[in-house]
mmCIF file of C-alpha atoms and ligand atoms in Angstrom:
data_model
loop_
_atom_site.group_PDB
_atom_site.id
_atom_site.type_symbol
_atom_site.label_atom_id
_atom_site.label_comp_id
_atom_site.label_asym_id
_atom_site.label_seq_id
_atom_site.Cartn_x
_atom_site.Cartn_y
_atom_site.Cartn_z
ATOM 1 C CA UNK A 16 -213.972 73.942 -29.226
ATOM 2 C CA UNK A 17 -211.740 70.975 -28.345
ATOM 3 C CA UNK A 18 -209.659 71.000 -31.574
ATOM 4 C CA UNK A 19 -208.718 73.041 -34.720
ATOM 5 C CA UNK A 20 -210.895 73.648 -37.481
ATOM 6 C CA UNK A 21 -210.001 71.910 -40.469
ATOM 7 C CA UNK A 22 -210.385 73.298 -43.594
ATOM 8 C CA UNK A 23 -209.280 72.324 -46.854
ATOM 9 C CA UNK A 24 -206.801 75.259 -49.178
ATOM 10 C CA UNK A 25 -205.528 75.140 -53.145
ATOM 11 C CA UNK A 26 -201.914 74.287 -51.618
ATOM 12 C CA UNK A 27 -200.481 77.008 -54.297
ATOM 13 C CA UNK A 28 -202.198 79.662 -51.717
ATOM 14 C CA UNK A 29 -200.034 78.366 -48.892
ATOM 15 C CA UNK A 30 -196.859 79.240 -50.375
ATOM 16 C CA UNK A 31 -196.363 76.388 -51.536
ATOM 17 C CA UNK A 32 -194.106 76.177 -55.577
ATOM 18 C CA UNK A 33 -196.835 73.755 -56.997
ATOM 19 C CA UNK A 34 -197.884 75.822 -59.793
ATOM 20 C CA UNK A 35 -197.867 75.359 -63.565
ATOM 21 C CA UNK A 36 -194.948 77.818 -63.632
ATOM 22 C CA UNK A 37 -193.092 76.455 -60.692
ATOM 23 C CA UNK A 38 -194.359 79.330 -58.324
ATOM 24 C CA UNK A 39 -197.180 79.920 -55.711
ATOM 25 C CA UNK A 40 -199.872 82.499 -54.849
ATOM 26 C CA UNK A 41 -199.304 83.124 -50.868
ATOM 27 C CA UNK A 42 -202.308 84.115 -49.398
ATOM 28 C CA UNK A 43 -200.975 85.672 -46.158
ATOM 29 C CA UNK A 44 -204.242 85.804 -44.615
ATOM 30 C CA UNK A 45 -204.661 82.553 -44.914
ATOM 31 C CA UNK A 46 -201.447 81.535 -43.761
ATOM 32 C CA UNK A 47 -200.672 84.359 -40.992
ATOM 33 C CA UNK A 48 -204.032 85.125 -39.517
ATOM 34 C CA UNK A 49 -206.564 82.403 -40.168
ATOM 35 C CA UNK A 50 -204.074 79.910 -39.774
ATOM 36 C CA UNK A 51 -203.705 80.715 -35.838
ATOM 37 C CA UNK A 52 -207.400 78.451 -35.463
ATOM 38 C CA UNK A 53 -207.875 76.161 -38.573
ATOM 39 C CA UNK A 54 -205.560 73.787 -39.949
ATOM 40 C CA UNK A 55 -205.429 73.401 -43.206
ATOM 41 C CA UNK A 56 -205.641 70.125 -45.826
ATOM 42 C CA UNK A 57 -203.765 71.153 -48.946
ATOM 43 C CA UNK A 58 -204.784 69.701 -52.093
ATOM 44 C CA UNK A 59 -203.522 70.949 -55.774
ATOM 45 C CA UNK A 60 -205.568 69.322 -58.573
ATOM 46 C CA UNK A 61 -203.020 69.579 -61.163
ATOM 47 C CA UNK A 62 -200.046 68.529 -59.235
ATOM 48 C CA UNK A 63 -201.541 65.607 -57.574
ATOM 49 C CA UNK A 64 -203.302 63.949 -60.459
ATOM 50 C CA UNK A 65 -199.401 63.849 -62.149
ATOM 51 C CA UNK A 66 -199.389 66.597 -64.585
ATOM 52 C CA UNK A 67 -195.718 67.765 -62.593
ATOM 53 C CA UNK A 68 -194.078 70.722 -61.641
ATOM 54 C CA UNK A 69 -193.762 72.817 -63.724
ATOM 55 C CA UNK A 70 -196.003 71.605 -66.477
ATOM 56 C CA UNK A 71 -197.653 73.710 -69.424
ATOM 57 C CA UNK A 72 -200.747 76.200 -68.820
ATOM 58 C CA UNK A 73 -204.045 74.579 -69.183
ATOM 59 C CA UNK A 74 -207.799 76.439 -69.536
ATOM 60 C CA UNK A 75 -211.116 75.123 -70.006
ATOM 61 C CA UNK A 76 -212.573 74.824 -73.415
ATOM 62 C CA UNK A 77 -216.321 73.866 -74.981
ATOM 63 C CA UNK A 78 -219.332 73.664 -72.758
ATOM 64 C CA UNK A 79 -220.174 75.444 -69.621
ATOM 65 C CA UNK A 80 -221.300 72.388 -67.497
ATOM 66 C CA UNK A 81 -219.062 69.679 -69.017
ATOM 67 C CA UNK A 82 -215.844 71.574 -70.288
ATOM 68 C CA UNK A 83 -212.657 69.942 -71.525
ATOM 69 C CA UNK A 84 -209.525 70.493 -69.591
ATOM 70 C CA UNK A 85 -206.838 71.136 -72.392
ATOM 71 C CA UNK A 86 -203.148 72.373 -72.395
ATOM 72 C CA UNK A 87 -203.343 75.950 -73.801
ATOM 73 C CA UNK A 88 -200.121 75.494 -76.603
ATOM 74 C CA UNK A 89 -200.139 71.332 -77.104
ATOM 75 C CA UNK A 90 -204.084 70.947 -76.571
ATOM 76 C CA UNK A 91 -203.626 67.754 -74.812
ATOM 77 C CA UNK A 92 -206.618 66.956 -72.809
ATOM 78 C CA UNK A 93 -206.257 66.324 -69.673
ATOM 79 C CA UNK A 94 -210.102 65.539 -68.701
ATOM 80 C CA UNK A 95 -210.515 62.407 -68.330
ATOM 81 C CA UNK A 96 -207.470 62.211 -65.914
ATOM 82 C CA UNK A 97 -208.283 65.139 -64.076
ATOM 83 C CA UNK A 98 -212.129 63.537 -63.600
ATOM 84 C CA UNK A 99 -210.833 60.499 -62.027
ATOM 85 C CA UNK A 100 -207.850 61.713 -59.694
ATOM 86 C CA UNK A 101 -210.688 64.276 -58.357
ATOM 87 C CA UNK A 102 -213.586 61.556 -58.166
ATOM 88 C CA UNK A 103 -211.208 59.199 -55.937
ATOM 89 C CA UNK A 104 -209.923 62.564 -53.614
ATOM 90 C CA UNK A 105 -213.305 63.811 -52.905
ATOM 91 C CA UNK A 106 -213.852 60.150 -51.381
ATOM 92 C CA UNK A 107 -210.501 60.500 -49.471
ATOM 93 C CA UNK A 108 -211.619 63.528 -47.959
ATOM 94 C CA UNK A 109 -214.412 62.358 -46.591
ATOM 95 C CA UNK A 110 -212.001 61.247 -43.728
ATOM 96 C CA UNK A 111 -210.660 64.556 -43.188
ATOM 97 C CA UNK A 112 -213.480 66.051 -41.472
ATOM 98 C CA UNK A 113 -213.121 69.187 -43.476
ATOM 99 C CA UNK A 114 -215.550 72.503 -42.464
ATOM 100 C CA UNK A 115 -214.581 74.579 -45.374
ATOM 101 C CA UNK A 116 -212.544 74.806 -48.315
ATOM 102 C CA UNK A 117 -210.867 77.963 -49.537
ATOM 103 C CA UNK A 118 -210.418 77.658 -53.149
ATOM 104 C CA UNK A 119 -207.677 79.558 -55.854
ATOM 105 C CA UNK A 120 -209.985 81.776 -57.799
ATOM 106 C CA UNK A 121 -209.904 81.750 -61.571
ATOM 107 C CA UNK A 122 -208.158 78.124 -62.022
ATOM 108 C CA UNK A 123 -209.716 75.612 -64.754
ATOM 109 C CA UNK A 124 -208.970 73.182 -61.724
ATOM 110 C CA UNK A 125 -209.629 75.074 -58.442
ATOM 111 C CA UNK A 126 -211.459 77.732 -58.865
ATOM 112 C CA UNK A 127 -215.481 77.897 -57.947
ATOM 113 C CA UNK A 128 -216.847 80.287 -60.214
ATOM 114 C CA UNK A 129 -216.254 82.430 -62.766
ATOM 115 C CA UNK A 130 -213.511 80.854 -64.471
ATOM 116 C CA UNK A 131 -212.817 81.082 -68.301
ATOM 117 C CA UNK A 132 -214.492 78.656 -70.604
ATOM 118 C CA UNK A 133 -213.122 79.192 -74.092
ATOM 119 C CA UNK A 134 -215.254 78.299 -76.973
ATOM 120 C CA UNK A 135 -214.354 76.552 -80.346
ATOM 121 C CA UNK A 136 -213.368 79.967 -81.591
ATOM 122 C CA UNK A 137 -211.316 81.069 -78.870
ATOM 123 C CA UNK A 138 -213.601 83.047 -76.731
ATOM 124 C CA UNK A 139 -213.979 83.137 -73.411
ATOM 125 C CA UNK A 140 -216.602 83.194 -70.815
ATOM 126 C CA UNK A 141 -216.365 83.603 -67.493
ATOM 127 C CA UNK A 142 -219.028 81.420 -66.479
ATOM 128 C CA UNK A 143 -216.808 78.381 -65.637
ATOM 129 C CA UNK A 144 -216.212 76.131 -62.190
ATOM 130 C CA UNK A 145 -212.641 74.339 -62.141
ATOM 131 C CA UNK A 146 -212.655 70.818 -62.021
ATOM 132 C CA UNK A 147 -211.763 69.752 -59.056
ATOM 133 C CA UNK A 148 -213.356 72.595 -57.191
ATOM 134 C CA UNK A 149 -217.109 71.448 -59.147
ATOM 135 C CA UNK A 150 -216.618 67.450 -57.830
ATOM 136 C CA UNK A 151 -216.103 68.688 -54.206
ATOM 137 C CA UNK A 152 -219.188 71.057 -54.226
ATOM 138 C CA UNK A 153 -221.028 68.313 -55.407
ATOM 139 C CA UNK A 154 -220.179 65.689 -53.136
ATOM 140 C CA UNK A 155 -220.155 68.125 -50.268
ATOM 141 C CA UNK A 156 -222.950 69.996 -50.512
ATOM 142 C CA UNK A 157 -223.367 71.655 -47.441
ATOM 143 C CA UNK A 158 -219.462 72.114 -46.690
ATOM 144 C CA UNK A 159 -218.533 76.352 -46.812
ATOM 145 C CA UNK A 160 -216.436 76.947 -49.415
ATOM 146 C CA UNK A 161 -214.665 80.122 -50.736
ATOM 147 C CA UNK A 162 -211.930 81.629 -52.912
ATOM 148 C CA UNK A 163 -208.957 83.656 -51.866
ATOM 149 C CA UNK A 164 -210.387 86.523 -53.974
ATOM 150 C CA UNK A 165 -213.831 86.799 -52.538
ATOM 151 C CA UNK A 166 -212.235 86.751 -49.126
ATOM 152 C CA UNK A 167 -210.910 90.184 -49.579
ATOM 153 C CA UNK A 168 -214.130 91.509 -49.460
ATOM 154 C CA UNK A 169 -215.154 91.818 -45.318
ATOM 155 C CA UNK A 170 -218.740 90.536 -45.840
ATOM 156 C CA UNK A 171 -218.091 87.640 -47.397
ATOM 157 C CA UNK A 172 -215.083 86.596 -45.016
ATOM 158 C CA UNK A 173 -217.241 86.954 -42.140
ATOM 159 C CA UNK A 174 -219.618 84.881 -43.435
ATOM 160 C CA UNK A 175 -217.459 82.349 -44.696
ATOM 161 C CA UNK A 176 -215.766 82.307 -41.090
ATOM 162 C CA UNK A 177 -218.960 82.298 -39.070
ATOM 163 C CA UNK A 178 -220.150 79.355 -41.021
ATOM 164 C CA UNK A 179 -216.677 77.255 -40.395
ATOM 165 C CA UNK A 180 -217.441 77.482 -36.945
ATOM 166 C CA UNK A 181 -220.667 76.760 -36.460
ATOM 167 C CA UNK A 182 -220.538 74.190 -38.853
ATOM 168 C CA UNK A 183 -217.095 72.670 -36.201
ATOM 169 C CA UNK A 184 -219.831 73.126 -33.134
ATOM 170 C CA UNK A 185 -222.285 71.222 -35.113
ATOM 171 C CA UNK A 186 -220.114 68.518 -35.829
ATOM 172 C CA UNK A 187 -218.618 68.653 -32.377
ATOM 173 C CA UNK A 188 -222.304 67.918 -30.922
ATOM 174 C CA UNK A 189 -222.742 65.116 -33.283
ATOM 175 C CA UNK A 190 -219.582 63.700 -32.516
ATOM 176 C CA UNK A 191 -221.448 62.884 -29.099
ATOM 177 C CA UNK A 192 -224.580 60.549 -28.469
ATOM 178 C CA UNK A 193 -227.320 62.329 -30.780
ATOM 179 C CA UNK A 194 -230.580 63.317 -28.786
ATOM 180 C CA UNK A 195 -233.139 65.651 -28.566
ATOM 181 C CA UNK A 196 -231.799 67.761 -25.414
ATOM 182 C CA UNK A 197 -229.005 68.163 -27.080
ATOM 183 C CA UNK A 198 -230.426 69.849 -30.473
ATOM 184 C CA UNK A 199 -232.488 71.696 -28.685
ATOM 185 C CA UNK A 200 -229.235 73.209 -26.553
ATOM 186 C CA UNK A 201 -227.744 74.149 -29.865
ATOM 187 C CA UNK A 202 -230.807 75.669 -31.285
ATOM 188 C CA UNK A 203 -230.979 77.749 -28.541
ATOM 189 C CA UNK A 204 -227.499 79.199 -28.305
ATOM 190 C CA UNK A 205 -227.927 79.941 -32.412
ATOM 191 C CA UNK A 206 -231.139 81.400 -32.797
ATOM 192 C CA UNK A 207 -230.090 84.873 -32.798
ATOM 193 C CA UNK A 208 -227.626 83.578 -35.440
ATOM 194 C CA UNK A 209 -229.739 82.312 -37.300
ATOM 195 C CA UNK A 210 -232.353 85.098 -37.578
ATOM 196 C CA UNK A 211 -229.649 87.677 -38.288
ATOM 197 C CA UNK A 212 -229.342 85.352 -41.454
ATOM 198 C CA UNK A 213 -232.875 84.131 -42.259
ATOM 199 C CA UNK A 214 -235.755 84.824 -40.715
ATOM 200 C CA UNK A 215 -238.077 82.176 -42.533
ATOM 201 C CA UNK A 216 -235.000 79.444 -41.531
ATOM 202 C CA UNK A 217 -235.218 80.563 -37.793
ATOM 203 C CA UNK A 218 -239.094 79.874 -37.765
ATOM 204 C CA UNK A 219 -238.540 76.567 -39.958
ATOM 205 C CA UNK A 220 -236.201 75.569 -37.742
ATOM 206 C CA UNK A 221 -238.105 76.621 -34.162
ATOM 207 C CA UNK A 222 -240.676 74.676 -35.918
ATOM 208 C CA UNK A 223 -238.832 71.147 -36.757
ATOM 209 C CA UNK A 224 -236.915 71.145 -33.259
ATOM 210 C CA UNK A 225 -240.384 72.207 -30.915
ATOM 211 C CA UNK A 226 -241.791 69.147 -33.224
ATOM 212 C CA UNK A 227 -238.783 66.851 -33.115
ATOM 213 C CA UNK A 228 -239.973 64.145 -30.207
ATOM 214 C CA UNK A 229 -241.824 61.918 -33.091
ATOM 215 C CA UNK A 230 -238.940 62.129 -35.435
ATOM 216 C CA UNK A 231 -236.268 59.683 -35.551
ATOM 217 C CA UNK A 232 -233.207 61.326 -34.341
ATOM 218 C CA UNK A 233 -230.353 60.974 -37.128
ATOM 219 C CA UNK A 234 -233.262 62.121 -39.677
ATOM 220 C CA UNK A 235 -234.164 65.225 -37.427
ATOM 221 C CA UNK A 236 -230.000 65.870 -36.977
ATOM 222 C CA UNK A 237 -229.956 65.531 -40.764
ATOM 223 C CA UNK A 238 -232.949 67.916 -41.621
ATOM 224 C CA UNK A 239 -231.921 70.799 -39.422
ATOM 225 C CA UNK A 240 -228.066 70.260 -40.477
ATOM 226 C CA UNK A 241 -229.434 71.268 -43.915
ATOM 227 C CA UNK A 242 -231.161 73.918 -42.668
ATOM 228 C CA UNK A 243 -228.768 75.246 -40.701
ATOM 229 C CA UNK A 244 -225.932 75.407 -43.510
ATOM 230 C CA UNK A 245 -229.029 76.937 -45.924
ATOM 231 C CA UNK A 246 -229.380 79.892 -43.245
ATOM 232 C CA UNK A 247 -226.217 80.735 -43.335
ATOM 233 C CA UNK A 248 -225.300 80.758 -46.843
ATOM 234 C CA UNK A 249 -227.824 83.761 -47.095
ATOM 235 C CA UNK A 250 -226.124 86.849 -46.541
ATOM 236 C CA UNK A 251 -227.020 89.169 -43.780
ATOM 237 C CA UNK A 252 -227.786 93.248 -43.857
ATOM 238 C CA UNK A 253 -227.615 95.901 -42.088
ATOM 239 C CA UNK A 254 -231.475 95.243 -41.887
ATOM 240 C CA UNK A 255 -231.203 91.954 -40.905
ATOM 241 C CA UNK A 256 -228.900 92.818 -37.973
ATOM 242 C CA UNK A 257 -230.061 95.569 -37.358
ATOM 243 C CA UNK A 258 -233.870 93.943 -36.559
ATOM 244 C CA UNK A 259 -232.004 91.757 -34.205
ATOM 245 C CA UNK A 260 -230.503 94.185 -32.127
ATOM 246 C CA UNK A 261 -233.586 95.883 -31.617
ATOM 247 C CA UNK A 262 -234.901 92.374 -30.340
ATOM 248 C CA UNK A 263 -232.117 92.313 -27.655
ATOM 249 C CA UNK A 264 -233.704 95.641 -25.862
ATOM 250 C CA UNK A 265 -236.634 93.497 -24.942
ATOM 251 C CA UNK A 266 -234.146 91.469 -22.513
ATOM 252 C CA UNK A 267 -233.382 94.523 -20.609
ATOM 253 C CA UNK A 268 -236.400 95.874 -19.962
ATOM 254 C CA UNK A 269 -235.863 95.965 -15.971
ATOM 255 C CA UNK A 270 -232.820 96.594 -15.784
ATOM 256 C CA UNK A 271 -232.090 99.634 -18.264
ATOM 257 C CA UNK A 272 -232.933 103.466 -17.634
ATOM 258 C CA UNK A 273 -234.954 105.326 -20.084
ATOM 259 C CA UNK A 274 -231.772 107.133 -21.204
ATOM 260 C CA UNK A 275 -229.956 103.780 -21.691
ATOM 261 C CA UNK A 276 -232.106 102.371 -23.808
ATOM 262 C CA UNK A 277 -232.424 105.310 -25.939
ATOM 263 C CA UNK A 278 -228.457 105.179 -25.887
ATOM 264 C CA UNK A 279 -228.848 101.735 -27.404
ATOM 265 C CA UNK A 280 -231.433 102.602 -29.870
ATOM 266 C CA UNK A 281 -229.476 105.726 -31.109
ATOM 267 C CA UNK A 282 -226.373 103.448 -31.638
ATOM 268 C CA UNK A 283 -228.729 100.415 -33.468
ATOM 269 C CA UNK A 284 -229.857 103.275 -35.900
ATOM 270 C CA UNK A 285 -226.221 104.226 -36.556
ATOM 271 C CA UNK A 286 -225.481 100.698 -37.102
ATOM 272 C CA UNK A 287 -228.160 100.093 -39.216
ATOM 273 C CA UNK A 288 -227.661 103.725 -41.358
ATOM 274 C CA UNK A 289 -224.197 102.188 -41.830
ATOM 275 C CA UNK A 290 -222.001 104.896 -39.967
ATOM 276 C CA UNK A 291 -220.695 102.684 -37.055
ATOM 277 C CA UNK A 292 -219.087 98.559 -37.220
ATOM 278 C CA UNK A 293 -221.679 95.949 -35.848
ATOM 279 C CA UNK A 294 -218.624 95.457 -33.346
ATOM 280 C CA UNK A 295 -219.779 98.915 -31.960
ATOM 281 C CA UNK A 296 -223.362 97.586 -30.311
ATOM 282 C CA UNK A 297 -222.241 94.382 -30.082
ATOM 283 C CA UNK A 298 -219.923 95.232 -27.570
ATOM 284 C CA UNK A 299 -222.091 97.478 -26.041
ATOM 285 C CA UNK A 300 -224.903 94.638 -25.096
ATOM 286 C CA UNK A 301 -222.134 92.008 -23.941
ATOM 287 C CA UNK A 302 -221.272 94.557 -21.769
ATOM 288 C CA UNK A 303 -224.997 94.332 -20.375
ATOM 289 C CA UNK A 304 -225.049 91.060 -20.596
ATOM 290 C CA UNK A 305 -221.911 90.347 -18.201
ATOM 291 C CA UNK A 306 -223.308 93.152 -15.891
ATOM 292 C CA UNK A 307 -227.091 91.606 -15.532
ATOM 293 C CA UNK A 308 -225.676 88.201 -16.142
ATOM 294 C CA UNK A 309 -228.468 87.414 -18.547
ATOM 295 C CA UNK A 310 -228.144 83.972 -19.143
ATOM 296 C CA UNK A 311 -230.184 83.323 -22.249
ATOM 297 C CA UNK A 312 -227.947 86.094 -24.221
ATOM 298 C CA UNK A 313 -224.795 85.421 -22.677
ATOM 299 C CA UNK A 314 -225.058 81.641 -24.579
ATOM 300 C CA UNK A 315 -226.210 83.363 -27.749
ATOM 301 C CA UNK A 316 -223.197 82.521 -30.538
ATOM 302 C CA UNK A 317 -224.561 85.547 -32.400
ATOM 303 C CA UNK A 318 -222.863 87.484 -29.784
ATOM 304 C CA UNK A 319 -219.224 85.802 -29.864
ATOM 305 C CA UNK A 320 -219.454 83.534 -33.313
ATOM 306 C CA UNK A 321 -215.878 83.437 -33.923
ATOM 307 C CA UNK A 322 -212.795 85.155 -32.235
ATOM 308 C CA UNK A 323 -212.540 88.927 -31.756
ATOM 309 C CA UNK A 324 -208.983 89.222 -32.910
ATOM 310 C CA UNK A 325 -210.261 88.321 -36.456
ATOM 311 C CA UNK A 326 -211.605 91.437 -36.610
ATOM 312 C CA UNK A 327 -214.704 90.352 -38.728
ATOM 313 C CA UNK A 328 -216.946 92.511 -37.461
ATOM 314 C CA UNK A 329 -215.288 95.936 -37.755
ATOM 315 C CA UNK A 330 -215.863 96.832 -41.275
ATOM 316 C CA UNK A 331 -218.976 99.732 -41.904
HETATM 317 S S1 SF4 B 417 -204.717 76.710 -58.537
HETATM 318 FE FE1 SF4 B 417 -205.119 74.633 -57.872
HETATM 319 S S2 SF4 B 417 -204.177 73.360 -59.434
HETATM 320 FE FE2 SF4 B 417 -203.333 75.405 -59.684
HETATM 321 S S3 SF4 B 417 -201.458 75.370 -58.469
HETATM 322 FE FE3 SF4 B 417 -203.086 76.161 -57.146
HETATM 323 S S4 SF4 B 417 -203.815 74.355 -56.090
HETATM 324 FE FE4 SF4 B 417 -202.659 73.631 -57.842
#
């Protein structure tokens, strides 16, 4: 990659004292670890659209898809405000270039899901999306996004991370001239990717590139750039993997002993019965790969998405 990732953050998670209390909720993998390859566009809703620091609490109240954003002891609304300001960012931020956006969970502003809705008698639900966060999925679509919270958990962060970069190598290749050769190059360092992900995606998209000559070319960019995001939303398994790695034996055939490829099997089925880290055989076919410098795997992205020292692929 020629430059940094950039991905857009709730600024409070950055350390940053822009909350409705005057204080912040560091995120210190965010700031300390992820931080060494991304670099991040801040953006706090309530500060931004003038509500000040500190200001009074404020929730969401009345319907699910259309709530009110209200002050929780004055009940000033704040919705139409709030609606505007975040209607004219999303539009800003269209110049950012953004691959991602990591969200503060549970905010009526900046949070994607699950935030608290109260009804007319006081009840909540937590069925919510914040305000802000609900106007940039919609005008961005396709664009990752995440919350601090569900980054915790390992599966999620990996996939969250693996789509920021492919989605940066994808724009990288579009920031060229946009041709066939060179969505075809791409398709074919991500397929492995891609099936580990979605097997009905990796034959769609086989399918629209092996077509593509007839096609005009920003259309066929366009339909596989949806494709491509829709792949990798869908988690993958230990299945899923799993069926991939087995795939990978087939490009050793001549050069692997009996007793090495059983080796490889054994540790497959350990991966896939969830006793070793995908790391494990990983590491084990690059290792083949480098020593009978197969060329079609050694440009596979499935087998170095995103840097080792993330760790993302150590968790059983
Ligand atoms: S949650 Fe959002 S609105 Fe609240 S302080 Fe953080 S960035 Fe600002």
């Amino acid at each position: 990659m020629t430059e940094r990732i950039r991905l857009g953050v709730s600024t409070c998670l950055l350390g940053e004292n822009v909350r409705f209390d005057g204080g912040h909720k560091h995120d210190r993998f965010l700031t300390d670890t992820l931080g060494q390859y991304v670099e991040f566009v801040p953006v706090c809703p309530e500060a931004e659209c003038g509500l000040g620091i500190p200001r009074e609490a404020m929730r969401l109240v009345g319907d699910l898809e259309s709530p009110h954003l209200v002050t929780v002891r004055t009940h000033v609304d704040h919705t139409d405000r709030m609606l505007t300001w975040a209607g004219n960012r999303v539009k800003e931020l269209e110049k950012e270039d953004l691959c991602g956006f990591i969200f503060k969970s549970d905010s009526p502003s900046s949070g994607m899901e699950r935030v608290k809705v109260y009804n007319e008698k006081g009840m909540p639900e937590k069925k919510g999306v914040g305000m802000f966060a609900r106007a940039f999925m919609a005008h961005f679509p396709l664009i990752p996004v995440e919350d601090e919270g569900r980054l915790h958990d390992p599966r999620l962060r990996e996939n969250f991370i693996e789509r920021i970069f492919t989605l940066k190598r994808w724009r990288e290749l579009r920031s060229g001239k946009e041709g066939l050769g060179g969505l075809v190059d791409f398709h074919t360092r991500n397929k492995l990717l891609v099936l580990a992900h979605s097997e009905k995606h990796y034959r769609t998209m086989g399918k629209l590139v092996a077509g593509g000559k007839p096609i005009p070319v920003q259309s066929l960019y366009e339909q596989y750039e949806i494709l491509l995001m829709e792949a990798l939303r869908l988690r993958t398994t230990l299945k899923k993997s799993a069926n991939v790695l087995y795939h990978l034996i087939g490009y050793f055939k001549k050069n692997l002993s009996v007793d090495e490829k059983q080796e490889l099997l054994e540790i497959f089925d350990q991966y896939r019965a969830g006793y070793i880290p995908l790391i494990v055989p990983i590491t084990l076919i690059n290792h083949y790969v480098r020593k009978y410098q197969q060329p079609y795997l050694a440009k596979q992205t499935y087998l170095n998405p995103h840097p080792i020292d993330l760790q993302l692929r150590n968790h059983v």
